[in-house]
Amino acid sequence: MFNRIRNRFLRYFLILIYFIIIFFCAIEVNFLWLFGYSPDMNDIKNPTMSVGSQLYTADGKLIGQYYKENRSPVAFKDISPNLINALICTEDVRFYSHHGVDLYSFFTSMLSTAKGDKRGGSTITQQLAKNLFETRKRKSQGLIKHVPVLSTIVYKCKEWLTALEIEHVYSKNEILELYLNTVPFGNNSYGIKTATLKYFDKTPDKVNPAEAATLIGMLKATSTYNPINNPDKSVLRRNTVLSQMEKYGKLSKADYDANVALPLNLNLSYVDDQGQGDSYLREAVERWLKKWCKDNGYDLYSDGLKIYTTIDSKMQQYAEEAVAEKMKVLQKRFDNLWGKKNPWRDFDGNEIKDFVLKGEQSLPIYKLLQKKYKGDTVAINKYFTTKKQMKVFTWNGEKDTTFSSVDSLKYYARILNTGMMTIEPTTGYIKDWVGGIDYKYFNYDHVNQAKRQAGSTFKPFAYVTALDNGFTPCDKFTDKPVTINYMDGGKPQVWSPNNADFKFTYQEMSLRWAMGKSVNSITAQVTQQVGWDKIVQYAHKLGIESPLKSVPSVSLGSNDVSVYEMVRAYSTFLNKGVKIDPLLVTKITDQDGNVLATFTLNSQRVLSEETAWLMLYMFRGGMEEPGGTSQALWEYPGLWKKDNQIGGKTGTSSHYVDGWYMGITKNLVTGVWVGDDDRSVHFTTSENGEGSHTALPIFARFMEKVYADPKSGYTWGPFPKPWVKITKEYDCPSPHIAKDTTSTDSTTMPGDTTGGVPIAPVNTPDDPKEKPQE
């Protein structure tokens, strides 16, 4: 039909227009599934800003949600003209004169980009189409997404089509309202009302031009121009927006000069009471799925996913209950120990005088105050010492009080925290995850974000190295002084570890007895014989991913590791020598139940079955050998039925900063850490600060609750019998002593329920002048 048009240029032009129309129609109907989803008129008339994802336990209980629409949508009439003017002058100055697509702006932006001045040509309506209907996400794209340049053209065309439809349905003011209720402003702030409250503690109708320009300026890059994290860049961007407002007549020269001279004046005191069901577990799953979401183009906060975890709801409940019961007792013990004295001390026991000042300087608001008051320390100090109403965490529930910022820093610095995780090694399923005592007040996860010195819980890596390289549980060593010369950073060093009481018995002990009693001198001798480099190698092979400094004291836990890593590594022993990658999520479905992904266990053999079983036998030594460090577990009668066996290892870092317990039953491995978030705050004696008195009771109470529930699926019983023929000697009973008078753990603090059971000596760190660690 085009042949009848004699003018060649007109004919080619009409053919081009024809194919453009066909192309747009193909996109609209998703021809042959090439172009992916496009919103229809019904979608545009009834937009859904986002659909949150849901988090379930293995037994189907909803335990958390991810959603953005804690937005508090606001009507156009309640939005300050300053915000509207800032938005239009910066993002789309021709907003009121186009119909969704501004071809003039598009072509001029292309020209500017060609000249090296890259700028966007999208209208506000196009940005709304992209944000509201997610036209650029992978799930909205069809087969053409695999063709690089063409895929970019397609999603740009989709935005044009959607923008034209939006303009057909909504008025200009309604479009602005939808846009401002949709866009993110960083720091988990979605929508303009949430943002104005978050950054200025104001509703959207109250912001001045400078504040409006700060918020609108963030839309270019919410991280780069974040006023909390990057105040200098935020001010520069704000002033650019203000200059645009002056350029287009929305600000007078005098108003412009006044506003660019203003400081940021952030007010971060607003607290959102609605929350999102936040928890350590919810955040852990988000971190666990971060790569999957990125690789597959999903957003936990808007795609309506259903996420099924490995967590057992009952075991999670029992873990949280055990933590609450025992941490409450520990906190009382800690408070009684220090009384009104400040507990932040150096290792010589002297109070750290600048502790509070450093705490103030670590807060995000400190830099803002420095700018606001031009470094005036008197004014800054007044801010931190001014009292105000606030809610604080207590073990008797949330409490209203009047505190200054300094009071708050001192109060929270004294509060002990914990991390706890349990895994079923045969499946790799994580059964419970307790990242701390209260997520609302302490949202740093102590399971896999925090890393602390492991103390004696690291000793088994020395012993497994020995067993896997020719030693047996019955090999004898003498408890005597040992000196190790080694090189560190090219310099000669000498390490002479002490036992806990600075005494040596000169008694001959089997390796099993030495590990069960946690004897430093024998562990050091084992380290010397097998080599500390090899111990580091085995620790990494078993599942420790943190960097480990290869020095002799590595076997006494001088490196920082996480609870997650330790549980993973210990699970290798119960899993017949097979290392696993723990599973936290088993599957993900969409809203309709269609499975989007399943996750299976990754495993790798790293030990022989014989070595793995011998290590379980070694762990039982903590209960069965004289002076075994796990023997406080005998004080919990709910653990000892039907010939039950429990293995484990206590650990305490230098100066009783960190308390650990790693517990092993016939089918579970649990790790518990207890301590203060600041390492200068800690207990002072073995009687109240060792892992046997801090972390072990949490494990014990947890397992009592699990065993008491007939529906838990976990019952009492002995460890598994050897999986293969054991070729090494291991049955070598130690001489039983009526009472281990050398133990430093023979008494407990008044009111403590852990019992007065002989506990083994503690370890010593690199410096022999320091207090020993267990």
Tab-separated table of C-alpha atoms in Angstrom, residues 552-748:
chain	number	residue	atom	x	y	z
A	552	PRO	CA	50.635	-20.545	68.736
A	553	SER	CA	47.831	-18.961	70.785
A	554	VAL	CA	45.362	-19.633	67.945
A	555	SER	CA	44.459	-22.918	69.654
A	556	LEU	CA	43.401	-21.012	72.802
A	557	GLY	CA	40.909	-18.892	70.867
A	558	SER	CA	42.810	-15.636	70.371
A	559	ASN	CA	40.995	-14.882	67.081
A	560	ASP	CA	37.544	-13.407	66.557
A	561	VAL	CA	34.849	-15.702	65.144
A	562	SER	CA	31.040	-15.754	65.016
A	563	VAL	CA	28.548	-18.073	66.683
A	564	TYR	CA	27.374	-19.075	63.201
A	565	GLU	CA	30.856	-20.199	62.163
A	566	MET	CA	31.453	-22.136	65.360
A	567	VAL	CA	28.140	-24.007	65.149
A	568	ARG	CA	28.808	-24.802	61.513
A	569	ALA	CA	32.288	-26.142	62.267
A	570	TYR	CA	31.188	-28.218	65.281
A	571	SER	CA	28.351	-29.739	63.256
A	572	THR	CA	30.975	-31.436	61.074
A	573	PHE	CA	31.842	-33.787	63.952
A	574	LEU	CA	28.234	-34.920	64.419
A	575	ASN	CA	27.737	-35.191	60.658
A	576	LYS	CA	30.309	-37.965	60.210
A	577	GLY	CA	33.037	-35.580	59.042
A	578	VAL	CA	30.945	-33.877	56.350
A	579	LYS	CA	30.984	-30.060	56.412
A	580	ILE	CA	27.704	-28.364	55.499
A	581	ASP	CA	26.543	-24.935	54.456
A	582	PRO	CA	23.745	-24.275	56.971
A	583	LEU	CA	20.275	-23.821	55.488
A	584	LEU	CA	18.042	-21.010	56.713
A	585	VAL	CA	15.539	-21.048	53.816
A	586	THR	CA	14.131	-24.111	52.059
A	587	LYS	CA	11.893	-22.565	49.393
A	588	ILE	CA	10.360	-19.372	48.056
A	589	THR	CA	6.978	-19.105	46.347
A	590	ASP	CA	4.957	-16.305	44.812
A	591	GLN	CA	1.595	-15.174	46.172
A	592	ASP	CA	-0.193	-17.979	44.349
A	593	GLY	CA	2.059	-20.681	45.732
A	594	ASN	CA	4.114	-21.211	42.589
A	595	VAL	CA	7.614	-22.290	43.620
A	596	LEU	CA	10.243	-19.775	42.528
A	597	ALA	CA	13.256	-21.404	44.173
A	598	THR	CA	14.245	-24.305	46.386
A	599	PHE	CA	17.441	-24.558	48.390
A	600	THR	CA	19.232	-27.808	49.049
A	601	LEU	CA	22.122	-28.786	51.253
A	602	ASN	CA	25.678	-28.222	50.043
A	603	SER	CA	28.133	-30.554	51.732
A	604	GLN	CA	31.742	-31.636	51.521
A	605	ARG	CA	33.660	-34.379	53.315
A	606	VAL	CA	36.549	-32.863	55.254
A	607	LEU	CA	37.222	-35.531	57.936
A	608	SER	CA	37.167	-39.291	58.000
A	609	GLU	CA	34.246	-40.902	59.836
A	610	GLU	CA	36.685	-42.324	62.358
A	611	THR	CA	38.180	-38.928	63.240
A	612	ALA	CA	34.706	-37.361	63.460
A	613	TRP	CA	33.475	-40.047	65.865
A	614	LEU	CA	36.613	-39.833	67.984
A	615	MET	CA	36.005	-36.089	68.350
A	616	LEU	CA	32.476	-36.767	69.648
A	617	TYR	CA	34.077	-39.121	72.165
A	618	MET	CA	36.513	-36.335	73.106
A	619	PHE	CA	33.659	-33.867	73.593
A	620	ARG	CA	31.975	-36.237	76.045
A	621	GLY	CA	35.094	-35.811	78.164
A	622	GLY	CA	33.781	-32.448	79.308
A	623	MET	CA	31.138	-34.388	81.269
A	624	GLU	CA	32.974	-37.644	81.972
A	625	GLU	CA	36.594	-36.711	82.706
A	626	PRO	CA	37.716	-35.462	86.161
A	627	GLY	CA	37.295	-31.689	86.322
A	628	GLY	CA	35.484	-31.601	82.972
A	629	THR	CA	34.356	-28.075	82.128
A	630	SER	CA	30.820	-29.108	81.134
A	631	GLN	CA	29.947	-30.677	84.479
A	632	ALA	CA	27.727	-27.795	85.560
A	633	LEU	CA	25.173	-29.483	83.276
A	634	TRP	CA	24.637	-32.109	86.009
A	635	GLU	CA	22.712	-29.400	87.894
A	636	TYR	CA	19.902	-29.606	85.312
A	637	PRO	CA	17.915	-32.791	86.006
A	638	GLY	CA	15.805	-32.386	82.885
A	639	LEU	CA	18.861	-33.281	80.808
A	640	TRP	CA	19.663	-36.648	82.318
A	641	LYS	CA	17.141	-39.318	81.361
A	642	LYS	CA	17.319	-42.475	79.259
A	643	ASP	CA	21.136	-42.633	79.339
A	644	ASN	CA	21.381	-39.242	77.684
A	645	GLN	CA	24.823	-38.044	76.649
A	646	ILE	CA	25.916	-34.467	76.037
A	647	GLY	CA	29.260	-33.264	74.804
A	648	GLY	CA	30.495	-29.734	74.701
A	649	LYS	CA	33.127	-27.122	75.316
A	650	THR	CA	33.172	-24.013	77.454
A	651	GLY	CA	35.177	-20.947	76.545
A	652	THR	CA	36.111	-17.665	78.190
A	653	SER	CA	38.272	-14.997	76.620
A	654	SER	CA	40.871	-12.904	78.403
A	655	HIS	CA	39.559	-10.919	81.387
A	656	TYR	CA	36.184	-12.693	81.168
A	657	VAL	CA	35.105	-10.486	78.258
A	658	ASP	CA	33.429	-13.315	76.299
A	659	GLY	CA	31.681	-16.397	77.641
A	660	TRP	CA	30.946	-19.326	75.292
A	661	TYR	CA	29.367	-22.721	75.350
A	662	MET	CA	29.224	-25.142	72.437
A	663	GLY	CA	26.814	-27.982	73.218
A	664	ILE	CA	26.398	-31.258	71.296
A	665	THR	CA	23.613	-33.813	71.716
A	666	LYS	CA	22.986	-36.935	69.648
A	667	ASN	CA	21.354	-34.875	66.862
A	668	LEU	CA	21.830	-31.141	67.542
A	669	VAL	CA	24.647	-28.620	67.878
A	670	THR	CA	24.060	-25.349	69.743
A	671	GLY	CA	26.364	-22.383	70.194
A	672	VAL	CA	25.910	-19.627	72.785
A	673	TRP	CA	27.953	-16.464	73.332
A	674	VAL	CA	27.458	-14.023	76.214
A	675	GLY	CA	29.173	-10.690	76.816
A	676	ASP	CA	28.911	-6.928	76.516
A	677	ASP	CA	28.969	-5.202	73.145
A	678	ASP	CA	31.921	-3.131	74.364
A	679	ARG	CA	34.893	-5.316	75.264
A	680	SER	CA	35.982	-2.996	78.068
A	681	VAL	CA	32.818	-3.915	80.006
A	682	HIS	CA	32.979	-7.382	81.567
A	683	PHE	CA	32.937	-9.568	84.671
A	684	THR	CA	36.005	-9.661	86.905
A	685	THR	CA	36.356	-13.209	88.245
A	686	SER	CA	36.076	-16.795	87.066
A	687	GLU	CA	33.285	-17.437	89.548
A	688	ASN	CA	30.946	-15.074	87.713
A	689	GLY	CA	32.436	-14.551	84.260
A	690	GLU	CA	33.434	-17.933	82.851
A	691	GLY	CA	31.488	-19.467	79.991
A	692	SER	CA	30.412	-22.256	82.350
A	693	HIS	CA	28.569	-19.627	84.397
A	694	THR	CA	27.275	-17.386	81.592
A	695	ALA	CA	26.680	-19.272	78.339
A	696	LEU	CA	26.348	-22.887	79.551
A	697	PRO	CA	23.183	-22.216	81.639
A	698	ILE	CA	21.395	-20.872	78.544
A	699	PHE	CA	22.185	-24.043	76.605
A	700	ALA	CA	21.133	-26.215	79.543
A	701	ARG	CA	17.793	-24.480	80.048
A	702	PHE	CA	17.094	-24.557	76.318
A	703	MET	CA	17.703	-28.302	76.050
A	704	GLU	CA	15.565	-28.942	79.133
A	705	LYS	CA	12.675	-27.219	77.395
A	706	VAL	CA	13.257	-29.121	74.140
A	707	TYR	CA	13.440	-32.495	75.884
A	708	ALA	CA	10.324	-31.730	77.947
A	709	ASP	CA	8.247	-31.262	74.786
A	710	PRO	CA	7.298	-34.703	73.398
A	711	LYS	CA	6.375	-33.063	70.081
A	712	SER	CA	9.782	-31.457	69.556
A	713	GLY	CA	11.139	-34.549	67.808
A	714	TYR	CA	14.306	-34.465	69.922
A	715	THR	CA	14.638	-36.864	72.839
A	716	TRP	CA	17.237	-38.056	75.308
A	717	GLY	CA	19.675	-40.741	74.259
A	718	PRO	CA	23.336	-41.683	73.830
A	719	PHE	CA	25.634	-40.454	71.100
A	720	PRO	CA	25.777	-42.555	67.924
A	721	LYS	CA	27.882	-45.694	67.981
A	722	PRO	CA	30.975	-45.721	65.757
A	723	TRP	CA	30.032	-45.395	62.100
A	724	VAL	CA	33.112	-47.354	61.018
A	725	LYS	CA	35.659	-49.596	62.706
A	726	ILE	CA	37.768	-47.494	65.096
A	727	THR	CA	41.418	-48.361	64.576
A	728	LYS	CA	42.859	-45.996	67.196
A	729	GLU	CA	42.957	-46.585	70.939
A	730	TYR	CA	40.386	-44.456	72.735
A	731	ASP	CA	39.078	-46.345	75.804
A	732	CYS	CA	41.501	-45.118	78.461
A	733	PRO	CA	39.644	-44.125	81.664
A	734	SER	CA	41.235	-41.358	83.690
A	735	PRO	CA	41.707	-41.694	87.461
A	736	HIS	CA	38.654	-40.128	89.102
A	737	ILE	CA	39.271	-37.543	91.761
A	738	ALA	CA	36.690	-36.953	94.471
A	739	LYS	CA	36.987	-33.207	94.107
A	740	ASP	CA	39.158	-31.156	91.805
A	741	THR	CA	40.678	-28.747	94.289
A	742	THR	CA	42.631	-26.953	91.581
A	743	SER	CA	39.464	-25.837	89.829
A	744	THR	CA	38.709	-22.128	89.766
A	745	ASP	CA	35.035	-22.742	89.060
A	746	SER	CA	34.232	-24.560	92.280
A	747	THR	CA	31.819	-21.976	93.652
A	748	THR	CA	29.059	-19.788	92.293
